[in-house]
XYZ file of C-alpha atoms in Angstrom:
704
model
C 30.178 -29.397 -17.266
C 33.865 -30.794 -19.001
C 34.885 -32.977 -22.049
C 37.970 -33.734 -23.555
C 37.531 -33.245 -27.522
C 41.409 -35.836 -27.714
C 37.925 -38.176 -25.620
C 34.940 -37.540 -28.132
C 37.351 -38.002 -31.099
C 37.642 -41.536 -29.916
C 34.287 -41.995 -30.859
C 34.193 -39.494 -34.153
C 37.578 -39.853 -36.144
C 36.331 -37.029 -38.850
C 35.771 -35.144 -35.156
C 36.181 -31.332 -36.393
C 38.470 -28.614 -34.766
C 37.542 -27.213 -31.372
C 36.594 -24.267 -31.972
C 33.935 -26.256 -35.099
C 32.923 -28.016 -32.802
C 32.288 -25.809 -30.047
C 30.126 -23.590 -32.815
C 28.274 -26.399 -33.585
C 27.750 -27.749 -29.870
C 26.367 -24.629 -29.453
C 23.829 -24.086 -31.821
C 22.219 -27.206 -31.977
C 22.654 -27.945 -27.984
C 24.132 -27.008 -25.119
C 26.118 -23.535 -25.003
C 30.006 -24.293 -25.315
C 31.207 -21.650 -22.037
C 35.065 -22.255 -22.725
C 37.831 -23.540 -24.564
C 40.691 -24.327 -23.025
C 43.522 -26.305 -24.474
C 45.835 -28.374 -21.534
C 48.086 -30.779 -22.535
C 48.290 -31.577 -25.175
C 43.955 -31.235 -25.244
C 41.488 -29.309 -26.004
C 38.720 -29.308 -22.653
C 34.870 -27.899 -23.365
C 33.799 -26.371 -21.082
C 30.054 -27.049 -21.736
C 26.759 -25.962 -19.793
C 24.038 -29.471 -19.912
C 20.943 -28.230 -19.825
C 19.442 -30.258 -16.417
C 16.804 -32.345 -18.649
C 19.672 -33.403 -21.066
C 22.155 -34.502 -17.782
C 20.779 -38.087 -18.480
C 21.991 -38.516 -21.693
C 24.401 -36.297 -22.462
C 26.438 -36.008 -18.824
C 28.876 -38.080 -20.139
C 31.675 -38.345 -23.088
C 29.839 -41.259 -24.905
C 26.195 -38.922 -24.180
C 27.616 -35.966 -26.158
C 30.282 -37.686 -28.714
C 26.866 -39.040 -30.024
C 24.926 -35.552 -29.999
C 27.945 -34.434 -32.002
C 27.784 -37.109 -34.366
C 23.640 -36.533 -35.087
C 24.221 -33.012 -35.524
C 27.565 -33.959 -38.260
C 25.532 -37.042 -40.356
C 28.639 -39.191 -39.229
C 28.582 -42.395 -36.814
C 29.704 -43.961 -33.637
C 33.240 -45.680 -33.992
C 32.898 -49.066 -32.627
C 36.762 -48.367 -31.021
C 35.788 -45.109 -29.950
C 36.473 -45.245 -25.701
C 38.516 -47.926 -25.225
C 40.664 -47.864 -22.111
C 44.278 -48.186 -23.632
C 45.763 -48.143 -28.153
C 42.288 -47.689 -29.237
C 41.848 -51.170 -29.357
C 37.152 -52.024 -28.745
C 36.629 -54.340 -25.944
C 34.278 -56.548 -25.411
C 32.759 -57.543 -21.906
C 33.428 -61.657 -21.268
C 30.899 -61.302 -17.899
C 27.355 -62.303 -18.076
C 26.306 -60.487 -15.210
C 23.394 -62.381 -14.836
C 25.409 -65.461 -13.508
C 27.026 -65.583 -10.119
C 24.340 -63.473 -8.738
C 25.489 -62.775 -4.534
C 25.007 -64.714 -2.091
C 23.588 -63.607 0.965
C 26.078 -64.947 3.373
C 28.915 -63.076 1.515
C 26.998 -59.457 1.543
C 22.949 -58.368 1.763
C 21.529 -55.926 0.570
C 18.408 -54.871 2.179
C 16.084 -51.483 1.288
C 14.012 -50.016 3.620
C 12.433 -47.076 1.159
C 11.550 -48.731 -1.678
C 10.590 -45.509 -3.140
C 14.482 -44.278 -2.923
C 15.761 -46.096 -5.042
C 14.864 -46.728 -8.474
C 17.781 -49.405 -9.263
C 19.796 -50.939 -6.928
C 22.760 -53.203 -9.483
C 26.518 -54.279 -7.987
C 30.254 -56.900 -8.090
C 32.048 -58.146 -6.296
C 35.513 -58.299 -6.597
C 37.851 -60.349 -4.662
C 41.513 -60.276 -5.501
C 41.695 -56.858 -6.328
C 45.504 -55.174 -6.597
C 45.876 -51.378 -5.611
C 48.256 -49.514 -7.304
C 48.593 -46.345 -9.006
C 46.165 -46.115 -11.906
C 48.118 -45.711 -15.843
C 49.226 -42.819 -16.979
C 46.973 -42.221 -19.303
C 43.267 -42.371 -17.309
C 45.365 -40.332 -14.515
C 46.229 -37.118 -17.711
C 42.591 -38.321 -19.236
C 40.528 -37.536 -15.487
C 43.452 -34.610 -14.594
C 42.466 -32.317 -17.682
C 39.169 -32.767 -15.881
C 40.121 -31.358 -13.260
C 40.159 -34.626 -11.231
C 42.238 -35.935 -9.035
C 44.044 -39.443 -9.280
C 43.366 -41.284 -5.690
C 44.608 -45.659 -7.522
C 43.527 -47.286 -9.975
C 39.946 -48.208 -8.235
C 38.601 -45.263 -7.288
C 39.855 -43.947 -10.641
C 37.979 -46.525 -12.561
C 34.953 -45.400 -10.825
C 35.615 -41.913 -11.989
C 36.150 -43.082 -15.849
C 33.543 -45.000 -15.974
C 31.462 -41.911 -14.596
C 32.098 -39.017 -17.042
C 32.367 -41.760 -20.253
C 28.520 -43.476 -19.579
C 27.100 -40.863 -16.943
C 26.391 -43.186 -13.692
C 28.455 -42.063 -10.697
C 29.476 -45.539 -9.560
C 31.541 -46.456 -5.830
C 33.767 -48.928 -3.971
C 33.801 -50.068 -0.517
C 36.169 -52.087 1.138
C 34.159 -55.931 1.409
C 36.248 -56.277 5.221
C 35.563 -52.893 6.065
C 31.064 -53.620 5.905
C 30.044 -54.396 9.527
C 28.161 -57.461 9.210
C 28.434 -58.813 5.518
C 25.007 -56.001 5.453
C 24.335 -53.093 4.018
C 21.132 -51.120 4.515
C 19.496 -48.397 2.231
C 17.812 -45.447 4.733
C 17.156 -42.533 6.123
C 19.457 -40.911 8.572
C 18.263 -40.488 11.985
C 18.230 -37.207 13.169
C 21.396 -37.599 15.874
C 23.996 -39.603 13.298
C 26.631 -38.512 11.900
C 29.334 -39.711 8.913
C 33.020 -37.865 8.277
C 33.068 -38.340 3.916
C 36.044 -39.489 2.210
C 37.032 -35.379 2.427
C 38.100 -35.034 5.477
C 34.888 -33.224 6.267
C 31.934 -34.222 8.774
C 28.323 -33.878 8.887
C 25.681 -34.198 11.059
C 22.571 -36.011 9.634
C 18.274 -35.748 9.635
C 15.911 -37.808 8.876
C 16.051 -35.618 4.966
C 18.929 -37.533 4.339
C 19.613 -40.525 2.196
C 22.239 -42.652 3.821
C 23.838 -46.619 3.329
C 25.254 -48.057 6.324
C 26.405 -51.817 7.825
C 25.018 -53.546 10.554
C 27.314 -50.271 13.260
C 26.929 -47.042 11.758
C 26.877 -45.206 8.441
C 28.721 -45.685 5.759
C 27.818 -43.588 2.833
C 26.037 -40.574 1.948
C 23.426 -41.621 -0.782
C 24.599 -40.133 -3.995
C 26.472 -38.226 -3.031
C 30.456 -39.188 -1.495
C 31.212 -41.768 1.017
C 32.594 -42.225 4.310
C 36.367 -42.483 5.696
C 35.005 -45.697 7.662
C 34.975 -47.578 3.972
C 37.315 -46.623 2.050
C 39.948 -48.515 0.171
C 43.704 -48.393 1.412
C 46.785 -49.800 -0.518
C 46.059 -53.464 1.537
C 42.275 -53.355 0.450
C 41.553 -56.851 -1.810
C 38.049 -56.960 -1.928
C 36.054 -54.437 -3.432
C 32.329 -54.405 -3.500
C 30.940 -52.394 -6.517
C 28.122 -49.666 -6.096
C 26.228 -49.209 -9.266
C 22.721 -47.508 -7.932
C 20.506 -45.888 -8.999
C 18.936 -43.213 -6.400
C 15.502 -41.289 -6.692
C 16.498 -37.652 -7.323
C 14.698 -36.319 -4.546
C 15.994 -37.272 -2.461
C 19.723 -36.565 -3.577
C 18.952 -32.887 -4.256
C 17.371 -32.332 -0.870
C 20.231 -34.022 0.790
C 22.587 -32.101 -1.155
C 21.484 -28.806 -0.562
C 20.980 -29.489 2.919
C 24.412 -30.374 3.679
C 25.482 -28.090 1.007
C 27.172 -30.427 -0.620
C 28.029 -30.589 -4.709
C 29.768 -33.078 -6.025
C 29.880 -34.818 -9.969
C 27.470 -37.462 -8.720
C 25.108 -35.680 -6.413
C 24.684 -32.952 -10.009
C 23.533 -35.855 -11.718
C 22.125 -37.882 -9.513
C 19.680 -34.969 -8.704
C 19.079 -34.619 -12.325
C 17.945 -38.388 -12.349
C 20.157 -40.964 -14.340
C 18.296 -43.840 -16.844
C 18.635 -47.233 -14.718
C 19.250 -48.698 -17.555
C 22.426 -47.497 -17.317
C 23.646 -49.394 -14.471
C 24.624 -52.351 -15.911
C 26.292 -50.824 -19.043
C 28.348 -48.658 -16.090
C 29.175 -52.148 -13.995
C 30.090 -54.056 -17.219
C 32.192 -50.758 -18.747
C 33.495 -50.915 -14.878
C 34.632 -54.394 -14.438
C 35.781 -54.778 -18.113
C 39.055 -51.774 -17.156
C 39.374 -53.448 -13.077
C 39.919 -56.945 -15.145
C 43.148 -54.899 -16.625
C 44.535 -52.680 -14.663
C 43.321 -53.831 -11.226
C 43.278 -57.976 -11.977
C 40.646 -58.577 -9.997
C 37.922 -61.399 -9.995
C 34.230 -61.030 -10.068
C 32.693 -63.455 -7.357
C 28.472 -61.996 -7.547
C 26.031 -59.709 -8.866
C 22.904 -57.794 -7.570
C 20.590 -56.952 -8.921
C 17.336 -55.020 -7.308
C 15.926 -53.719 -10.255
C 11.654 -53.511 -8.583
C 10.338 -51.930 -12.326
C 11.692 -51.554 -15.021
C 11.912 -48.583 -17.370
C 11.458 -49.071 -20.933
C 11.529 -46.955 -24.457
C 8.661 -44.647 -25.200
C 6.760 -44.907 -28.269
C 5.720 -41.492 -28.780
C 3.639 -40.514 -32.934
C 4.935 -38.177 -34.964
C 3.503 -37.001 -37.618
C 5.790 -34.714 -40.350
C 3.119 -32.901 -41.516
C 2.630 -31.164 -38.585
C 6.040 -30.901 -37.352
C 6.921 -29.017 -41.335
C 3.407 -26.778 -39.860
C 5.166 -26.153 -36.390
C 8.697 -24.857 -37.103
C 7.393 -23.904 -40.873
C 9.809 -26.218 -42.535
C 9.662 -28.162 -45.917
C 12.198 -30.352 -44.654
C 11.243 -33.585 -46.680
C 10.109 -36.997 -43.968
C 12.716 -38.689 -45.771
C 15.065 -36.118 -43.487
C 13.263 -36.281 -39.998
C 14.088 -40.156 -40.509
C 16.254 -39.678 -41.256
C 17.646 -36.435 -37.881
C 15.634 -39.172 -35.791
C 17.714 -42.134 -36.105
C 21.318 -40.423 -36.149
C 19.968 -39.865 -32.512
C 19.259 -43.264 -31.867
C 15.387 -43.584 -31.870
C 13.787 -45.857 -33.895
C 11.427 -45.370 -36.464
C 7.894 -47.037 -37.998
C 5.175 -46.602 -40.122
C 2.028 -46.758 -38.407
C -0.061 -49.404 -39.774
C -2.769 -48.203 -41.409
C -1.295 -44.901 -40.725
C 0.147 -43.404 -43.852
C 1.372 -39.897 -42.941
C 2.693 -40.966 -38.603
C 5.302 -42.205 -37.748
C 5.732 -44.709 -34.298
C 9.439 -43.042 -32.775
C 10.429 -45.586 -30.354
C 12.813 -43.272 -27.770
C 15.344 -44.800 -25.747
C 14.721 -44.248 -22.258
C 17.722 -41.878 -21.369
C 16.371 -39.710 -23.587
C 13.801 -38.835 -20.082
C 13.260 -35.392 -21.851
C 10.652 -36.760 -24.981
C 7.291 -37.769 -24.128
C 5.267 -35.367 -26.560
C 4.891 -35.257 -30.145
C 5.999 -31.276 -29.790
C 8.980 -33.071 -27.814
C 10.500 -34.503 -30.997
C 9.362 -32.265 -33.638
C 11.661 -29.884 -31.948
C 14.576 -32.263 -31.725
C 14.429 -32.524 -35.766
C 14.233 -28.633 -35.141
C 17.636 -28.176 -33.043
C 19.775 -31.188 -35.014
C 18.031 -29.201 -38.819
C 19.395 -26.136 -37.645
C 17.282 -23.351 -36.342
C 19.239 -21.549 -38.572
C 17.724 -22.932 -41.656
C 14.381 -21.696 -40.741
C 13.277 -19.061 -42.982
C 12.115 -16.406 -41.173
C 8.271 -15.162 -42.068
C 5.632 -13.413 -41.727
C 2.626 -14.914 -39.323
C 0.087 -14.421 -41.254
C -3.781 -15.240 -40.484
C -6.829 -12.775 -38.809
C -5.966 -10.372 -35.869
C -8.680 -10.287 -33.871
C -8.394 -7.462 -30.574
C -7.900 -8.552 -27.189
C -10.953 -8.414 -24.782
C -10.933 -5.883 -22.742
C -10.170 -6.753 -18.709
C -11.964 -4.467 -16.717
C -10.652 -5.059 -13.438
C -7.489 -4.249 -15.609
C -8.621 -1.354 -16.506
C -10.269 0.259 -13.822
C -7.206 -0.506 -11.774
C -5.163 1.973 -13.389
C -8.437 4.512 -13.988
C -8.451 4.380 -10.126
C -4.461 4.420 -9.530
C -4.409 7.713 -11.659
C -7.419 9.196 -10.178
C -5.721 8.663 -6.095
C -2.098 10.127 -7.969
C -4.115 12.987 -9.454
C -5.530 14.047 -6.124
C -1.284 13.843 -3.727
C -1.513 9.749 -2.730
C 1.443 8.149 -3.453
C 0.935 4.334 -4.435
C 2.651 1.457 -2.072
C 2.426 -2.280 -2.849
C 2.766 -4.601 -0.264
C 3.556 -8.380 0.403
C 0.887 -10.307 -0.235
C 1.471 -12.557 2.712
C 1.852 -11.191 6.839
C 2.834 -13.020 9.895
C 2.398 -13.156 13.391
C 2.331 -9.385 13.920
C -0.456 -8.526 11.809
C -2.455 -11.669 12.156
C -2.475 -11.086 15.725
C -4.594 -7.688 15.393
C -7.418 -9.569 13.502
C -10.448 -10.885 14.966
C -11.669 -14.400 15.948
C -13.527 -14.698 12.922
C -11.193 -12.854 11.038
C -7.739 -15.721 11.804
C -10.367 -18.511 11.052
C -10.634 -17.445 7.205
C -7.135 -17.053 7.168
C -5.743 -19.135 4.331
C -2.164 -20.851 5.466
C 0.717 -20.879 3.283
C 2.445 -24.299 3.334
C 5.867 -23.719 2.639
C 6.268 -20.346 4.050
C 9.754 -18.654 3.416
C 9.389 -17.219 7.661
C 6.986 -16.376 10.001
C 5.981 -13.187 8.699
C 5.158 -14.639 5.269
C 2.732 -17.901 6.426
C -0.231 -16.212 5.451
C -2.747 -14.672 2.890
C -3.835 -11.061 3.685
C -7.295 -11.125 3.952
C -7.399 -7.484 4.263
C -4.804 -4.120 3.507
C -5.287 -2.183 6.077
C -2.758 -4.042 8.379
C 0.478 -3.475 6.487
C -0.300 -0.028 4.733
C -0.538 1.152 7.966
C 2.572 -0.668 8.993
C 4.252 0.973 5.710
C 3.279 4.393 6.880
C 4.097 4.257 10.290
C 7.737 3.700 8.277
C 7.676 6.354 5.799
C 6.829 8.588 8.566
C 9.917 8.363 10.448
C 11.694 10.716 7.278
C 8.110 12.364 5.977
C 5.053 13.924 8.254
C 2.869 14.507 5.648
C 1.520 11.401 3.711
C -0.476 10.089 1.493
C -0.492 6.392 0.519
C -3.463 4.042 -0.967
C -3.161 0.424 -2.632
C -4.831 -1.553 -4.860
C -3.965 -5.536 -4.365
C -5.732 -8.601 -3.656
C -6.802 -9.729 -0.949
C -7.479 -14.069 0.000
C -9.993 -14.787 2.985
C -11.719 -18.978 2.721
C -15.525 -19.101 2.380
C -18.136 -20.868 4.558
C -19.335 -22.366 0.796
C -18.312 -24.461 -1.856
C -16.124 -22.790 -4.521
C -15.027 -23.623 -8.330
C -11.181 -22.842 -7.950
C -8.665 -20.897 -6.094
C -9.736 -17.320 -7.688
C -12.776 -17.758 -6.002
C -10.986 -17.261 -2.215
C -9.647 -13.623 -4.424
C -11.475 -9.937 -3.715
C -9.861 -6.676 -5.264
C -9.504 -3.974 -2.563
C -8.536 -0.940 -2.130
C -7.039 0.975 0.976
C -5.647 4.942 1.430
C -4.068 6.262 4.218
C -3.374 10.661 5.400
C -1.309 11.555 8.275
C -1.360 15.498 9.453
C 1.392 16.217 12.529
C -0.039 16.785 15.460
C 1.307 20.463 15.888
C -0.152 21.222 12.592
C -2.881 24.322 12.899
C -6.305 22.968 11.855
C -5.456 19.448 10.924
C -8.067 17.157 9.707
C -7.377 14.163 8.163
C -10.219 12.553 8.359
C -12.178 15.482 6.758
C -9.584 15.966 4.063
C -9.963 11.878 3.333
C -13.458 12.598 3.006
C -13.406 16.036 0.183
C -10.378 13.268 -2.003
C -13.222 10.347 -1.934
C -15.691 12.403 -2.327
C -13.578 13.734 -5.396
C -12.620 10.400 -7.327
C -16.516 8.719 -6.656
C -17.351 12.230 -8.626
C -15.071 11.249 -10.849
C -16.541 7.737 -11.269
C -19.782 9.267 -12.078
C -21.188 7.642 -8.520
C -22.851 10.886 -7.352
C -24.870 9.314 -4.637
C -22.114 7.859 -2.442
C -22.879 8.951 0.847
C -21.050 8.217 4.428
C -23.405 6.476 7.292
C -21.476 7.377 10.985
C -23.861 4.391 12.028
C -22.886 4.195 15.866
C -22.825 -0.328 16.213
C -19.485 -0.896 16.893
C -17.127 -1.183 13.862
C -15.383 -4.299 15.176
C -18.909 -5.376 13.506
C -18.503 -3.544 10.062
C -17.186 -3.968 6.951
C -15.713 -7.738 6.426
C -13.733 -6.846 9.405
C -11.914 -4.359 8.366
C -13.751 -1.785 11.016
C -11.966 -3.300 13.785
C -8.907 -1.122 12.929
C -10.960 2.020 13.069
C -11.004 4.586 16.020
C -14.646 3.814 17.760
C -16.601 6.695 17.631
C -14.796 8.605 14.360
C -15.017 6.465 11.600
C -18.347 6.258 8.517
C -19.044 3.697 6.333
C -19.093 4.347 2.685
C -22.395 3.480 1.024
C -24.420 3.220 -2.190
C -27.630 3.451 -1.309
C -27.296 1.066 1.126
C -24.456 -1.059 -0.951
C -21.873 -0.693 1.729
C -19.119 -0.071 -0.569
C -16.394 0.219 2.238
C -15.108 1.726 5.650
C -12.812 4.899 6.376
C -12.155 6.596 9.447
C -9.678 7.722 11.867
C -7.012 4.838 12.880
C -7.582 2.544 16.581
C -5.129 4.459 19.214
C -4.509 0.934 20.215
C -3.028 0.471 16.984
C -0.891 4.294 16.747
C 0.315 2.691 20.109
C 1.412 -0.603 18.394
C 2.635 1.241 15.597
C 4.821 4.393 17.420
C 1.823 6.473 15.623
C 1.900 10.358 16.587
C 0.497 12.090 13.931
C -2.873 12.261 13.278
C -3.411 8.820 11.100
C -7.165 8.566 8.779
C -7.693 5.042 6.597
C -9.829 3.181 5.038
C -10.793 0.510 2.594
C -13.104 -0.371 0.153
C -14.440 -3.211 -1.384
C -13.768 -2.313 -5.329
C -15.159 -5.871 -7.128
C -18.410 -3.511 -5.118
C -17.206 -0.735 -6.698
C -16.769 -2.172 -10.435
C -20.205 -2.737 -10.207
C -21.408 -0.157 -9.680
C -19.448 1.943 -12.209
C -20.505 0.089 -14.873
C -24.310 0.654 -15.071
C -25.773 2.029 -17.735
C -25.486 5.751 -17.316
C -28.053 9.282 -17.699
C -26.024 11.880 -20.273
C -26.391 15.321 -18.701
C -24.463 18.044 -20.328
C -22.547 20.770 -17.770
C -24.820 23.683 -17.271
C -23.229 26.725 -19.103
C -23.812 28.835 -16.274
C -22.104 29.662 -13.950
C -23.523 28.615 -10.427
C -23.355 29.572 -6.427
C -22.170 28.810 -3.107
C -23.798 28.857 -0.468
C -22.066 28.140 3.086
C -24.589 26.335 5.841
C -23.598 25.453 9.524
C -26.227 23.750 12.095
C -26.562 23.091 15.372
C -27.707 19.312 16.113
C -26.875 17.103 18.859
C -24.873 14.480 18.817
C -26.766 11.210 18.332
C -27.963 13.172 14.622
C -25.825 11.726 12.107
C -24.951 13.370 8.796
C -27.223 12.259 6.275
C -30.387 12.475 8.144
C -29.570 16.539 7.884
C -28.516 15.937 4.085
C -31.983 14.460 3.248
C -33.479 17.036 4.558
C -30.985 20.148 2.584
C -31.347 17.413 -1.056
C -34.909 17.208 -0.557
C -36.147 20.612 -0.089
C -33.567 22.342 -2.033
C -34.381 21.030 -5.594
C -33.422 21.280 -8.910
C -30.855 24.646 -8.273
C -29.431 22.333 -5.488
C -26.645 21.009 -7.725
C -24.289 19.144 -4.674
C -24.023 19.386 -1.047
C -20.371 19.001 0.739
C -20.082 18.329 4.385
C -16.934 20.166 5.089
C -16.901 20.301 9.195
C -17.795 18.659 11.635
C -17.520 20.284 15.031
C -17.625 18.924 19.321
C -15.679 21.245 21.546
C -15.534 23.771 24.264
C -17.509 26.774 22.218
C -20.705 24.343 21.349
C -22.854 24.010 23.962
C -22.992 20.432 25.768
C -23.992 17.927 23.821
C -24.286 18.854 20.857
C -22.088 19.542 17.514
C -21.835 21.896 14.495
C -22.218 20.429 10.423
C -20.986 23.339 7.991
C -21.812 22.202 3.922
C -21.211 23.919 1.380
C -24.159 23.905 -1.284
C -24.300 24.836 -5.000
C -26.714 25.987 -6.372
C -27.079 26.239 -10.306
C -29.749 26.228 -13.597
C -29.301 25.080 -16.870
C -31.154 27.609 -18.611
C -30.231 30.882 -16.935
C -27.420 32.354 -14.640
C -29.367 32.419 -11.256
C -30.435 35.968 -9.516
C -29.248 35.750 -5.337
C -33.473 36.490 -4.590
C -33.923 33.449 -5.640
C -30.905 30.928 -4.234
C -31.988 32.719 -1.012
C -35.479 32.019 -1.933
C -34.519 27.903 -2.333
C -31.976 28.692 1.501
C -34.300 30.255 3.227
C -37.378 27.138 2.843
C -33.562 24.946 3.470
C -33.086 26.465 6.754
C -37.636 26.799 7.715
C -37.466 22.958 7.034
C -33.996 21.795 9.075
C -35.375 24.155 12.171
C -38.401 21.889 12.844
C -36.618 19.784 14.630
C -36.686 21.972 17.944
C -33.248 20.764 18.742
C -31.507 21.955 15.987
C -30.422 25.522 15.428
C -29.479 26.584 12.094
C -26.765 29.251 13.063
C -26.944 32.818 11.382
């Protein structure tokens, strides 16, 4: 935003050199991004913060800020129109109420207009602005049009409140209506651009057509020309969200919309109108015939408690109360002492400072004007308590480390899913989806209930560049609960998904068993030695919180600890392989980490690692196809005794070389003693006992 050094100097005659001004403003208020000399003046380009637009987007407001920093008062002659003479208004804005037969104002949506102020001026003489005004506006990048338009722009950059002048004779029906546009309406603005409008855009219309984009730009159909004799001068304060939305939709940013979008103090309207009428009387010979002021909910100054002692504690300073009071008063705040509270002050903050609401805001103002560079740097003093361990964070990192060590790469997908993934979910899962209120696109319309759809899609994309994929993802999933929940975290769960692929033409491709082996290693590392895999005969669609729907109906297993379900894994469903165009073997799964964390935190028994070597034996057995792995494992483990320390299924086969109706299981059996080296005879004796126990089932055959 541009500001003139010469103009500021009218308010502050003792204003220092431009570079010093820029340094003061940057250190105490706003960043000065550029200083530029221009025809006997110096122009500052200053980044006014959005929350300070209401009070600091004008020359008058910025001069007040600089004066407060420099401990100076504003000159009574500041900002005069010509020659530096102080001018007082000759108008009483409460008199000469506008007659309805002259102009009727209607506001259809009351919440869109905070204040509607204006005046009808007759006998206007349209002519060029005086040279001093043209030069001042030109230095700020504002093109001179004529005396009336230039006055509205001049007052805007002087006081910070936009104004707009309508050619009264071009207002059909002598009515102005502030309303929202209709979908089929359009308007050509003063810059010659035609805009198609929607019902999100606030407009001003007369009896027959739209003549103004409220808070943005006037219409071509109501602009002034050399024949204009009567002007209606509008000084309206629009609700900022409506102007900001319309400006964004129309992609039209103006000096007016910039100020309206940040919010304007309605009380500025009276000052801006009075100043504009003063200039019109001097430069356009106008005569005011009536005023209008619709101000249903006046905005008043706020009273905020201020404790100098607390201010010093927060800032780490020893600023005297007298100096704090002086700073607040220089910022145009009234300061008084609170009754029956000698250490507390009451600060009356003008409505112009919309950004100040709390005592902490006033403390920041004191520190800012006092100067942060004057505050002595001190080391903090106090107790430093160790932070509580975040068990979820610690556990997630441990899981990540274990998967990386097993050769997996981590992926991170969006927490949102769209139509293409929702279609793969079951009816129950779809009914529990959480919809996003304002999604960026259709592909981000809902929060994901499980991780597998996104992970499977990531694998399908990666397969375009590589054949062997080992991916995992740790992330949150979201579902509505059938019971009352206290807060949104109650709708979240922490899950882990994983996937392994093998090329179809790779000899001995066993993606399912490779994934199972990786899971065994990870569970062992977590101290979970009793995890087992239940190849349940039920359909996977009914299993494990909807994850099973994504698995092959005959090639999957639930992951259990005791009878608690920790997750599920298996081969990807053929229909999904086809959808994602995956031709290779793909084994996937998902584990519920919240359940897993609870199990890993249970009390564990310490057992020293045996210093004696382990002995490994392999065992293959033919069983009927309906026999579950867990049944075979139970017999082996119960018969093996204390010398049998581990049993791993490393192969499961059904094919032409196997008797019809049968399948083959192959196990690694590991034997180890804590007090001696085992002899072959001991291991063989236990193996024979296991074989004998297995063959008690007449349909089972141990292969020798």
